[in-house]
Coordinates of C-alpha atoms in Angstrom, one line a residue:
Chain P
X7 CA -53.9 -25.8 29.0
X8 CA -53.8 -26.3 25.5
X9 CA -54.4 -29.1 23.9
X10 CA -51.8 -32.1 23.3
X11 CA -51.9 -31.8 19.7
X12 CA -51.7 -28.0 19.3
X13 CA -48.4 -28.7 21.7
X14 CA -47.1 -31.4 19.3
X15 CA -47.5 -29.5 16.3
X16 CA -46.0 -26.2 17.5
X17 CA -43.3 -28.5 18.5
X18 CA -42.6 -29.8 14.9
X19 CA -43.0 -26.2 13.6
X20 CA -40.6 -24.5 15.7
X21 CA -38.1 -27.7 15.0
X22 CA -38.1 -27.0 11.5
X23 CA -38.2 -23.3 12.1
X24 CA -34.7 -23.7 14.1
X25 CA -33.4 -26.6 11.1
X26 CA -35.0 -23.7 8.4
X27 CA -32.2 -21.1 10.2
X28 CA -29.4 -23.5 9.7
X29 CA -30.2 -24.3 6.4
X30 CA -30.7 -20.3 5.3
X31 CA -27.5 -19.6 6.9
X32 CA -25.4 -22.2 5.1
X33 CA -26.8 -21.1 1.8
X34 CA -24.5 -17.8 1.6
X35 CA -21.6 -20.0 2.6
X36 CA -22.2 -22.7 -0.2
X37 CA -22.6 -20.0 -3.0
X38 CA -19.6 -17.7 -1.7
X39 CA -17.7 -20.5 -1.7
X40 CA -19.0 -22.4 -4.7
X41 CA -18.7 -19.0 -7.4
X42 CA -15.3 -18.3 -6.1
X43 CA -14.4 -21.6 -7.0
X44 CA -16.2 -21.7 -10.0
X45 CA -15.5 -18.3 -11.2
X46 CA -11.8 -18.0 -10.0
X47 CA -10.8 -21.5 -10.9
X48 CA -10.6 -20.6 -14.8
X49 CA -8.7 -17.3 -13.9
X50 CA -6.0 -19.5 -12.1
X51 CA -2.4 -19.4 -14.2
X52 CA 1.4 -19.4 -13.3
X53 CA 1.2 -15.6 -15.0
X54 CA -1.9 -14.9 -12.0
X55 CA 0.6 -15.9 -9.1
X56 CA 3.8 -14.3 -10.7
X57 CA 3.4 -11.2 -12.8
X58 CA 3.0 -7.8 -12.4
X59 CA -0.5 -5.9 -11.7
X60 CA -1.2 -4.8 -15.0
X61 CA -3.3 -1.2 -15.4
X62 CA -7.0 -2.0 -14.6
X63 CA -9.4 -2.8 -18.2
X64 CA -5.8 -3.9 -19.6
X65 CA -5.2 -7.5 -20.1
X66 CA -2.6 -10.2 -19.3
X67 CA -0.3 -9.8 -15.9
X68 CA -1.1 -11.1 -12.8
X69 CA -1.3 -10.3 -9.0
X70 CA 1.9 -11.5 -7.8
X71 CA 3.0 -7.9 -6.1
X72 CA -0.6 -8.4 -4.1
X73 CA 0.5 -11.9 -3.0
X74 CA 4.0 -10.7 -2.4
X75 CA 2.9 -7.5 -0.6
X76 CA 0.8 -9.4 1.9
X77 CA 3.0 -11.8 2.9
X78 CA 5.6 -9.0 4.2
X79 CA 2.9 -7.4 5.7
X80 CA 1.6 -10.3 8.0
X81 CA 4.8 -10.8 8.6
X82 CA 6.2 -7.4 9.9
X83 CA 2.7 -7.8 11.6
X84 CA 3.4 -11.2 13.1
X85 CA 7.0 -10.0 14.2
X86 CA 5.6 -6.7 16.1
X87 CA 2.3 -8.6 17.3
X88 CA 2.9 -12.0 18.5
X89 CA 5.9 -11.4 21.4
X90 CA 3.7 -7.9 23.0
X91 CA 0.7 -10.6 22.5
X92 CA 2.2 -13.2 24.0
X93 CA 3.9 -11.5 27.2
X94 CA 0.9 -9.9 27.8
X95 CA -0.9 -13.2 27.6
X96 CA 1.8 -14.4 30.0
X97 CA 1.3 -11.4 32.2
X98 CA -2.7 -11.7 32.3
X99 CA -2.3 -15.0 33.1
X100 CA 0.6 -15.1 36.2
X101 CA -0.5 -12.3 38.1
X102 CA -4.0 -12.3 36.8
X103 CA -5.5 -11.8 40.4
X104 CA -3.7 -7.5 40.3
X105 CA -6.3 -5.2 39.4
X106 CA -4.4 -4.0 36.6
X107 CA -4.9 -7.6 34.8
X108 CA -8.3 -7.5 35.2
X109 CA -7.9 -3.6 33.6
X110 CA -5.9 -4.7 31.0
X111 CA -8.2 -7.8 30.4
X112 CA -10.9 -5.5 29.9
X113 CA -9.0 -3.1 27.9
X114 CA -8.5 -6.5 26.0
X115 CA -11.5 -7.2 25.3
X116 CA -12.6 -3.2 23.7
X117 CA -9.7 -3.3 21.7
X118 CA -10.8 -7.1 20.1
X119 CA -14.1 -4.9 19.0
X120 CA -12.5 -1.5 17.9
X121 CA -13.5 -1.7 14.1
X122 CA -10.5 -2.5 12.0
X123 CA -11.2 0.7 9.5
X124 CA -10.9 2.9 12.9
X125 CA -7.5 1.0 12.7
X126 CA -6.8 2.5 9.8
X127 CA -7.4 5.6 10.7
X128 CA -5.2 5.4 13.6
X129 CA -2.3 4.5 11.5
X130 CA -2.9 7.0 9.2
X131 CA -2.3 9.4 12.1
X132 CA 0.2 7.8 13.6
X133 CA 2.4 6.8 10.8
X134 CA 1.2 8.1 7.5
X135 CA 1.0 11.7 8.5
X136 CA 4.8 11.4 9.5
X137 CA 6.6 8.9 6.8
X138 CA 3.7 8.2 3.8
X139 CA 1.4 5.5 2.7
X140 CA 3.9 2.8 3.8
X141 CA 4.3 -1.2 4.2
X142 CA 4.5 0.1 7.7
X143 CA 1.9 1.8 8.9
X144 CA 0.1 -1.4 7.6
X145 CA 2.1 -3.7 9.7
X146 CA 1.5 -1.5 12.8
X147 CA -2.4 -1.3 12.4
X148 CA -2.7 -5.0 11.9
X149 CA -0.3 -5.7 14.4
X150 CA -3.0 -4.0 16.9
X151 CA -5.2 -5.7 15.7
X152 CA -3.3 -9.0 16.4
X153 CA -2.1 -8.4 20.0
X154 CA -5.9 -8.5 21.6
X155 CA -6.5 -11.4 19.9
X156 CA -2.6 -13.5 20.8
X157 CA -3.1 -12.2 24.4
X158 CA -6.6 -13.8 25.3
X159 CA -5.7 -17.0 24.0
X160 CA -2.0 -17.2 24.9
X161 CA -3.5 -16.6 28.5
X162 CA -6.4 -19.0 28.0
X163 CA -3.8 -21.7 27.4
X164 CA -1.3 -20.9 30.3
X165 CA -4.3 -20.8 32.4
X166 CA -5.1 -24.4 31.1
X167 CA -1.7 -25.9 32.5
X168 CA -1.8 -28.2 35.4
X169 CA -0.7 -26.5 38.6
X170 CA 0.9 -30.1 38.9
X171 CA 3.6 -29.4 36.4
X172 CA 3.8 -26.2 37.8
X173 CA 4.5 -27.0 41.5
X174 CA 7.3 -29.8 40.4
X175 CA 9.3 -27.2 38.4
X176 CA 8.8 -25.2 41.5
X177 CA 9.8 -27.9 43.8
X178 CA 13.4 -28.5 42.2
X179 CA 13.9 -25.2 43.3
X180 CA 13.7 -23.2 39.8
X181 CA 12.8 -19.5 39.8
X182 CA 9.7 -18.0 38.6
X183 CA 10.7 -16.9 35.6
X184 CA 12.3 -19.6 34.4
X185 CA 9.3 -22.0 35.2
X186 CA 7.1 -19.2 33.4
X187 CA 9.1 -19.1 30.2
X188 CA 10.3 -22.8 29.8
X189 CA 7.7 -25.5 31.8
X190 CA 4.5 -23.6 31.3
X191 CA 5.5 -22.0 27.9
X192 CA 6.3 -25.0 26.5
X193 CA 2.7 -27.2 27.3
X194 CA 0.7 -24.1 26.4
X195 CA 1.9 -24.3 23.3
X196 CA 0.1 -25.8 21.2
X197 CA -2.6 -23.3 22.8
X198 CA -0.5 -20.3 21.8
X199 CA 0.2 -21.3 18.4
X200 CA -3.6 -21.8 17.8
X201 CA -4.0 -18.1 18.6
X202 CA -1.6 -17.0 16.6
X203 CA -2.7 -18.9 13.6
X204 CA -6.4 -17.8 14.3
X205 CA -4.8 -13.7 14.4
X206 CA -3.1 -14.4 11.5
X207 CA -5.9 -15.7 9.6
X208 CA -7.5 -12.7 10.7
X209 CA -5.3 -9.6 9.1
X210 CA -4.4 -11.7 6.2
X211 CA -8.0 -11.0 4.8
X212 CA -8.3 -7.8 6.3
X213 CA -8.9 -4.9 3.6
X214 CA -10.2 -2.0 5.5
X215 CA -6.4 -0.7 7.7
X216 CA -5.0 -1.3 4.4
X217 CA -6.9 0.7 2.4
X218 CA -5.8 3.7 4.7
X219 CA -2.4 2.8 5.5
X220 CA -0.8 0.7 2.5
X221 CA -2.7 2.4 -0.6
X222 CA -2.2 -0.3 -2.7
X223 CA 0.6 -0.4 -5.7
X224 CA 0.5 -2.2 -8.8
X225 CA 4.3 -2.8 -8.6
X226 CA 6.5 -5.3 -7.0
X227 CA 7.8 -4.3 -2.7
X228 CA 9.8 -1.6 -2.9
X229 CA 11.1 -0.6 0.2
X230 CA 9.5 -0.7 4.2
X231 CA 8.3 3.3 3.9
X232 CA 7.0 2.6 0.3
X233 CA 3.4 1.7 -0.3
X234 CA 2.8 -1.8 -1.3
X235 CA -0.5 -3.9 -2.8
X236 CA -2.4 -6.4 -0.7
X237 CA -4.8 -9.2 -2.2
X238 CA -7.7 -7.7 -0.5
X239 CA -6.9 -4.5 -1.7
X240 CA -6.0 -5.3 -4.9
X241 CA -9.6 -7.5 -4.7
X242 CA -11.4 -4.5 -3.7
X243 CA -10.1 -2.4 -6.9
X244 CA -10.7 -5.1 -9.5
X245 CA -14.0 -4.8 -8.0
X246 CA -14.3 -1.5 -8.8
X247 CA -13.1 -1.7 -12.0
X248 CA -15.3 -0.2 -15.0
X249 CA -13.3 -2.7 -17.3
X250 CA -15.6 -5.8 -15.8
X251 CA -14.3 -8.4 -18.5
X252 CA -10.6 -8.2 -17.9
X253 CA -10.5 -7.1 -14.6
X254 CA -12.8 -9.5 -12.6
X255 CA -11.7 -13.1 -13.3
X256 CA -9.0 -11.5 -11.5
X257 CA -10.8 -10.2 -8.6
X258 CA -12.3 -14.2 -8.3
X259 CA -8.5 -15.5 -8.7
X260 CA -7.1 -13.4 -6.3
X261 CA -10.5 -14.3 -3.5
X262 CA -9.9 -18.0 -4.6
X263 CA -6.4 -17.3 -3.0
X264 CA -6.9 -15.6 -0.4
X265 CA -10.2 -17.7 0.9
X266 CA -8.2 -20.8 0.3
X267 CA -5.5 -19.2 2.3
X268 CA -7.8 -18.9 5.2
X269 CA -10.0 -21.8 4.8
X270 CA -6.4 -23.9 5.3
X271 CA -5.9 -22.5 8.0
X272 CA -9.0 -22.7 9.7
X273 CA -9.4 -26.1 8.9
X274 CA -5.7 -26.6 11.0
X275 CA -7.0 -25.1 13.5
X276 CA -9.8 -27.1 13.9
X277 CA -8.1 -30.2 13.5
X278 CA -5.4 -29.2 16.3
X279 CA -8.2 -28.2 18.9
X280 CA -9.9 -31.4 18.0
X281 CA -8.8 -33.8 20.6
X282 CA -8.6 -31.3 23.2
X283 CA -12.6 -30.6 23.1
X284 CA -13.8 -34.0 21.0
Chain S
X18 CA 37.5 -25.2 57.9
X19 CA 35.0 -26.2 60.9
X20 CA 31.6 -28.0 60.1
X21 CA 30.2 -24.9 61.9
X22 CA 31.9 -22.8 59.0
X23 CA 31.1 -24.7 56.4
X24 CA 27.2 -24.5 56.7
X25 CA 27.3 -21.2 57.6
X26 CA 29.0 -20.7 54.2
X27 CA 26.4 -22.7 52.8
X28 CA 24.2 -20.9 54.6
X29 CA 24.8 -18.1 53.6
X30 CA 25.4 -19.1 49.9
X31 CA 21.4 -19.8 49.7
X32 CA 20.3 -16.9 50.6
X33 CA 22.0 -14.9 48.2
X34 CA 20.6 -17.4 45.5
X35 CA 17.4 -16.4 47.5
X36 CA 18.1 -13.2 47.0
X37 CA 19.0 -13.2 43.5
X38 CA 16.0 -15.1 42.4
X39 CA 14.1 -12.6 43.9
X40 CA 15.5 -9.8 42.0
X41 CA 15.6 -11.5 38.9
X42 CA 11.6 -12.7 39.3
X43 CA 11.0 -9.1 39.9
X44 CA 13.0 -7.9 37.2
X45 CA 10.9 -10.8 34.8
X46 CA 7.6 -9.3 36.2
X47 CA 8.6 -5.7 35.5
X48 CA 9.3 -7.1 31.9
X49 CA 6.2 -8.9 31.4
X50 CA 3.3 -6.1 33.0
X51 CA 5.9 -3.0 30.7
X52 CA 4.5 -5.4 28.1
X53 CA 1.2 -5.7 28.9
X54 CA 1.1 -2.1 29.4
X55 CA 0.7 -1.7 26.0
X56 CA -2.5 -2.3 25.5
X57 CA -2.8 1.4 27.8
X58 CA -0.8 2.8 25.7
X59 CA -2.0 1.4 22.6
X60 CA -5.8 2.6 23.6
X61 CA -4.9 5.6 24.7
X62 CA -3.2 6.2 21.4
X63 CA -5.3 5.8 19.1
X64 CA -8.0 8.0 20.9
X65 CA -5.7 10.7 21.3
X66 CA -4.5 10.3 17.7
X67 CA -8.0 10.3 16.5
X68 CA -9.3 12.8 18.4
X69 CA -6.0 14.9 17.3
X70 CA -7.1 15.0 13.6
X71 CA -11.1 15.2 14.4
X72 CA -10.6 18.4 16.5
X73 CA -10.2 20.8 13.3
X74 CA -13.4 19.4 12.7
X75 CA -15.1 19.9 16.0
X76 CA -13.8 23.1 16.0
X77 CA -15.3 24.4 12.9
X78 CA -19.1 22.3 13.3
X79 CA -19.4 21.7 17.1
X80 CA -21.8 19.5 18.3
X81 CA -23.9 20.2 14.8
X82 CA -21.8 18.2 13.4
X83 CA -24.3 15.0 14.6
X84 CA -26.8 16.3 13.3
X85 CA -26.0 17.7 10.0
X86 CA -27.1 16.8 6.9
X87 CA -25.3 18.0 4.2
X88 CA -21.7 16.6 3.2
X89 CA -20.2 19.2 0.8
X90 CA -16.4 19.2 0.5
X91 CA -16.3 21.3 -2.3
X92 CA -19.1 23.2 -2.8
X93 CA -20.4 24.5 -6.2
X94 CA -19.7 27.7 -5.3
X95 CA -16.2 28.3 -4.3
X96 CA -16.7 31.1 -1.9
X97 CA -18.8 29.3 0.4
X98 CA -16.7 27.1 2.7
X99 CA -17.3 23.6 2.8
X100 CA -19.7 22.1 5.3
X101 CA -19.8 18.8 6.8
X102 CA -22.7 16.6 9.4
X103 CA -23.1 13.1 9.8
X104 CA -26.1 12.7 10.6
X105 CA -27.2 10.5 7.4
X106 CA -24.1 8.5 7.9
X107 CA -25.6 7.7 11.5
X108 CA -29.1 6.9 10.3
X109 CA -27.2 4.8 8.1
X110 CA -24.8 2.6 10.6
X111 CA -27.9 2.3 12.7
X112 CA -30.3 1.6 10.2
X113 CA -28.8 -1.1 8.2
X114 CA -27.6 -2.4 11.7
X115 CA -30.8 -2.7 12.8
X116 CA -31.4 -4.8 9.9
X117 CA -29.3 -7.1 11.0
X118 CA -30.7 -7.3 14.0
X119 CA -34.1 -8.1 12.6
X120 CA -32.9 -10.7 9.9
X121 CA -29.8 -12.0 11.4
X122 CA -30.6 -12.3 15.0
X123 CA -33.7 -15.2 14.5
X124 CA -32.0 -16.9 12.6
X125 CA -29.0 -17.0 14.8
X126 CA -31.3 -18.1 17.9
X127 CA -32.5 -21.1 15.8
X128 CA -29.0 -22.2 15.0
X129 CA -28.1 -21.5 18.5
X130 CA -31.3 -23.8 19.3
X131 CA -30.5 -26.7 16.6
X132 CA -27.4 -27.1 17.4
X133 CA -28.0 -27.2 21.9
X134 CA -31.1 -28.3 21.7
X135 CA -32.6 -30.5 18.8
X136 CA -29.1 -31.7 16.7
X137 CA -27.6 -34.9 17.4
X138 CA -23.7 -34.4 19.1
X139 CA -22.0 -36.0 16.5
X140 CA -23.9 -33.2 13.8
X141 CA -23.3 -30.4 15.8
X142 CA -19.4 -30.3 15.6
X143 CA -19.1 -30.3 11.9
X144 CA -22.8 -27.7 11.5
X145 CA -20.3 -25.8 13.9
X146 CA -17.4 -25.6 11.9
X147 CA -19.1 -24.4 9.1
X148 CA -21.2 -21.6 10.6
X149 CA -17.7 -20.6 12.2
X150 CA -16.3 -20.9 8.2
X151 CA -19.2 -17.7 7.6
X152 CA -16.9 -15.7 9.9
X153 CA -13.8 -16.6 8.7
X154 CA -14.5 -15.3 4.9
X155 CA -12.7 -11.8 4.7
X156 CA -14.9 -8.9 4.3
X157 CA -13.9 -7.9 1.2
X158 CA -15.1 -11.6 -0.5
X159 CA -18.3 -10.6 1.0
X160 CA -18.7 -7.2 -0.8
X161 CA -17.9 -9.1 -4.1
X162 CA -20.2 -11.8 -3.1
X163 CA -22.5 -8.8 -3.1
X164 CA -22.1 -7.5 -5.6
X165 CA -22.1 -9.6 -8.2
X166 CA -24.2 -12.9 -6.9
X167 CA -26.5 -11.1 -4.1
X168 CA -27.3 -8.4 -5.2
X169 CA -28.5 -9.4 -9.4
X170 CA -30.4 -12.2 -7.3
X171 CA -31.9 -10.0 -4.8
X172 CA -33.3 -7.0 -7.3
X173 CA -34.4 -9.5 -9.8
X174 CA -35.9 -11.9 -7.6
X175 CA -37.0 -10.5 -3.7
X176 CA -36.9 -6.8 -4.2
X177 CA -40.0 -6.4 -6.6
X178 CA -41.6 -9.2 -5.0
X179 CA -41.6 -7.6 -1.6
X180 CA -42.8 -4.2 -3.0
X181 CA -45.5 -6.0 -4.6
X182 CA -47.0 -7.3 -1.2
X183 CA -45.1 -4.4 1.4
X184 CA -44.8 -1.6 -1.6
X185 CA -47.6 1.0 1.4
X186 CA -45.2 0.9 3.8
X187 CA -43.4 4.0 3.0
X188 CA -39.4 2.2 3.2
X189 CA -40.5 0.3 0.6
X190 CA -41.1 2.9 -2.1
X191 CA -39.7 4.2 -4.4
X192 CA -37.6 2.7 -7.7
X193 CA -35.5 -0.4 -6.8
X194 CA -31.9 -0.1 -6.4
X195 CA -29.1 -3.1 -6.3
X196 CA -27.0 -1.3 -4.6
X197 CA -28.8 -0.3 -1.4
X198 CA -29.6 0.1 2.6
X199 CA -31.7 -3.1 2.3
X200 CA -28.7 -4.7 0.7
X201 CA -26.2 -3.7 2.9
X202 CA -28.3 -5.0 5.8
X203 CA -28.8 -8.2 4.5
X204 CA -24.8 -8.8 4.3
X205 CA -24.7 -7.4 7.3
X206 CA -27.3 -10.0 9.0
X207 CA -25.2 -12.7 7.1
X208 CA -21.8 -12.1 8.9
X209 CA -23.2 -11.2 12.5
X210 CA -24.7 -14.7 12.4
X211 CA -21.7 -16.5 13.2
X212 CA -21.0 -14.0 16.1
X213 CA -25.0 -13.8 17.7
X214 CA -24.9 -18.5 17.1
X215 CA -21.9 -19.4 18.3
X216 CA -22.6 -17.4 21.6
X217 CA -25.8 -17.9 22.0
X218 CA -25.2 -21.9 21.6
X219 CA -21.9 -21.8 24.3
X220 CA -24.7 -20.0 26.5
X221 CA -27.6 -22.5 26.2
X222 CA -24.9 -25.0 26.3
X223 CA -24.5 -23.7 30.0
X224 CA -27.7 -23.9 31.2
X225 CA -27.7 -26.5 34.0
X226 CA -29.4 -30.0 32.6
X227 CA -31.6 -30.1 35.8
X228 CA -33.4 -27.3 34.6
X229 CA -34.2 -28.9 31.4
X230 CA -34.8 -32.3 33.2
X231 CA -37.5 -30.3 35.6
X232 CA -39.6 -29.2 32.4
X233 CA -39.2 -33.2 30.8
X234 CA -40.2 -34.5 33.7
X235 CA -43.0 -32.2 33.9
X236 CA -43.8 -33.6 30.4
X237 CA -42.5 -31.1 28.3
X238 CA -42.3 -30.8 24.5
X239 CA -39.2 -30.5 22.9
X240 CA -39.8 -26.9 22.5
X241 CA -41.3 -26.2 25.4
X242 CA -37.8 -27.3 26.9
X243 CA -36.0 -25.0 24.5
X244 CA -38.2 -21.9 25.6
X245 CA -36.5 -22.8 29.0
X246 CA -33.7 -22.8 28.3
X247 CA -33.7 -19.9 26.4
X248 CA -35.1 -18.6 29.4
X249 CA -32.6 -18.9 31.3
X250 CA -29.9 -17.9 29.6
X251 CA -32.2 -14.9 28.3
X252 CA -29.4 -11.9 29.7
X253 CA -26.5 -14.0 27.4
X254 CA -28.1 -14.1 24.2
X255 CA -28.8 -10.1 24.7
X256 CA -24.9 -9.8 25.1
X257 CA -24.8 -11.7 22.1
X258 CA -26.5 -9.6 19.9
X259 CA -24.6 -7.0 21.3
X260 CA -21.8 -8.2 20.4
X261 CA -23.4 -8.6 16.7
X262 CA -24.5 -5.5 17.1
X263 CA -20.7 -3.9 17.7
X264 CA -19.9 -6.3 14.7
X265 CA -22.2 -4.5 12.6
X266 CA -21.9 -0.9 13.6
X267 CA -17.9 -1.3 12.6
X268 CA -18.2 -3.7 9.6
X269 CA -16.7 -1.5 6.4
X270 CA -15.5 -3.5 3.5
X271 CA -18.8 -5.8 2.3
X272 CA -20.8 -2.9 3.0
X273 CA -18.5 -0.1 1.6
X274 CA -18.9 -2.0 -1.6
X275 CA -23.0 -2.7 -1.7
X276 CA -24.8 -0.1 -0.3
X277 CA -24.2 2.5 -2.7
X278 CA -22.7 5.4 -1.3
X279 CA -24.4 7.8 -1.4
X280 CA -24.9 10.8 0.9
X281 CA -28.4 10.3 1.7
X282 CA -31.2 10.9 4.3
X283 CA -32.6 8.0 2.7
X284 CA -36.8 7.1 3.8
X285 CA -36.9 4.7 1.3
X286 CA -34.6 1.2 2.4
X287 CA -34.1 1.0 -1.4
X288 CA -32.8 4.1 -1.4
X289 CA -28.5 3.6 -2.0
X290 CA -26.7 5.7 1.8
X291 CA -23.7 5.3 3.6
X292 CA -22.8 4.7 6.7
X293 CA -19.7 6.2 9.5
X294 CA -17.5 3.1 7.9
X295 CA -18.8 3.0 4.2
X296 CA -17.2 7.1 4.3
X297 CA -14.2 7.0 5.5
X298 CA -13.2 3.8 3.5
X299 CA -14.6 5.4 0.2
X300 CA -13.4 8.9 0.6
X301 CA -10.6 8.6 2.6
X302 CA -7.5 8.0 0.4
X303 CA -8.8 11.3 -1.9
X304 CA -9.6 13.6 0.7
X305 CA -6.3 15.4 0.4
X306 CA -7.7 18.7 0.5
X307 CA -9.0 21.0 2.0
X308 CA -7.8 20.1 5.7
X309 CA -10.9 20.0 7.2
X310 CA -12.0 17.4 5.2
X311 CA -10.0 14.7 6.2
X312 CA -10.8 15.6 9.6
X313 CA -14.4 15.6 9.3
X314 CA -13.8 11.9 8.3
X315 CA -11.7 11.2 11.4
X316 CA -14.6 12.9 13.5
X317 CA -17.1 10.1 11.7
X318 CA -14.5 7.7 12.7
X319 CA -14.2 8.7 16.0
X320 CA -17.7 8.5 16.3
X321 CA -17.7 5.1 15.4
X322 CA -15.4 3.9 17.8
X323 CA -17.2 6.1 20.3
X324 CA -20.0 3.8 19.1
X325 CA -18.2 0.6 18.8
X326 CA -17.3 0.8 22.4
X327 CA -20.3 1.7 24.0
X328 CA -22.1 -1.5 22.1
X329 CA -19.4 -3.8 22.8
X330 CA -18.7 -2.8 26.4
X331 CA -22.2 -2.8 27.6
X332 CA -22.0 -6.3 25.7
X333 CA -19.6 -7.7 27.9
X334 CA -21.1 -6.5 31.0
X335 CA -24.5 -8.4 30.0
X336 CA -22.5 -11.6 29.3
X337 CA -20.4 -11.1 32.9
X338 CA -23.4 -10.6 34.9
X339 CA -25.3 -13.8 33.6
X340 CA -22.4 -15.9 33.6
X341 CA -22.0 -15.1 37.0
X342 CA -25.3 -15.2 37.4
X343 CA -25.0 -19.0 36.3
X344 CA -22.2 -19.2 38.5
X345 CA -24.0 -18.3 41.3
X346 CA -27.4 -20.6 40.6
X347 CA -25.4 -23.3 40.1
X348 CA -23.7 -23.2 43.7
X349 CA -27.0 -23.4 45.1

């Protein structure tokens, strides 16, 4: 038996180490937030938000088309991804015992973890080869990223709906499809909205799949079959620029906008799920 | 109309209603089933399309692609055909992921223990929000931060010291570069911490309290209690680590921005390198010709896909088995 003093000391050291790990992990987070705000804020201006992207190294202009492009691509991806995800989630939750459902559930997990660059390659091979670098290709790649997230959270949200609500509807003679689409879905809508927000937050910061599909551009949106700009792509391009004094402030400004979007969504998520767990 | 006829009428109405309802329900069922099948179609299409694109490279280089060490889309001598081999990319992917696990896992376990065993509950809520925020930050911002804040810091402070103390080891020798394999591994470590720590914390939280009470009753210290908890949740933690590995393997933008992108069979961690993901991100849009160049990049993507799926599927399996074990133990 080891001495009591040794065990006390070991206890103290290990607990301090655990707290130290916590602090070490929070340093990069603090550093990223502080640097993005302190370097991005001076670059913020009306023209950064609303003007066209200048060529690398040229002063003036902004990242207007990138903001527009991100909005368009994310919206289009959501239009494709959300209904598919929600209905797949309904299937997995309502017919959960079937063998097909458990296979689909497993593959859904697999799809969640496919590296995003692989989805970019797929978008390229599937769409870009046929119609060229385009908004559609990017939206398809991002929709594929969304679907498993939305499916999963929809399934979880529907499973949480109490059986009594369902029974009440069935006792009134409401057919199953109506029960699901009206009663069950509306009691699960908060959970589903959470999943959708989570998916949107995740895809709006994605760069790798967009690199291989929408390619990036300096100009305003010019059609769904044309290349377009996006905030993450703009950050990447500015960061690779040899003209650091001109382009870096833009990169940090764009990062600040992106971090702001992602943070706001995450805080909403945290706030809206608080009652459930807290 | 007699009473009997009336009731007969009513009955048949109900019956036809029920029939209609059944058919409506089966239409509904068929519709959601069809939509849910998207998952099979999507995965099938991804595998088919990428394999099709990589086919030229698979045919040209065969299995040797896996251990070839040259990557020459445009050989200096134009009569020589281009040649591709992915070993340095696989090497880069494995080494950066290994560094990420080596640095990230102890920190993540520390966080998970601090949150589930040591810290007061009120403190948990806000801290786990911050740790999860690490996962929400887009990877391109990690990359930007990596280039302009992390690299200067490491290059001027940490790396020279590291070389001074551990320089006798082969992987800390040579010129120190900021954009290097080690920096790539460090940034991956930061990026897997939220994944590994969140899942481990849930695993620890699922350990039944009877285990804790039993060891406390024997007079254990808090750390000894934590060791029992870790032992009980061991397989779940292994699953969490493997999910972290899956994330590290597939991570693209941040590592592309800091690893130096050099096709290089490195021995020192201070050398630049490349990973399966980074070479695709870095070269794909410029690889218009020759056709075998794009095909080779797609084969790199295919290897990455297979690697990520293997890692993640086994992680799921481990987690699934461990939660089942805990559930069974609770039932006893």
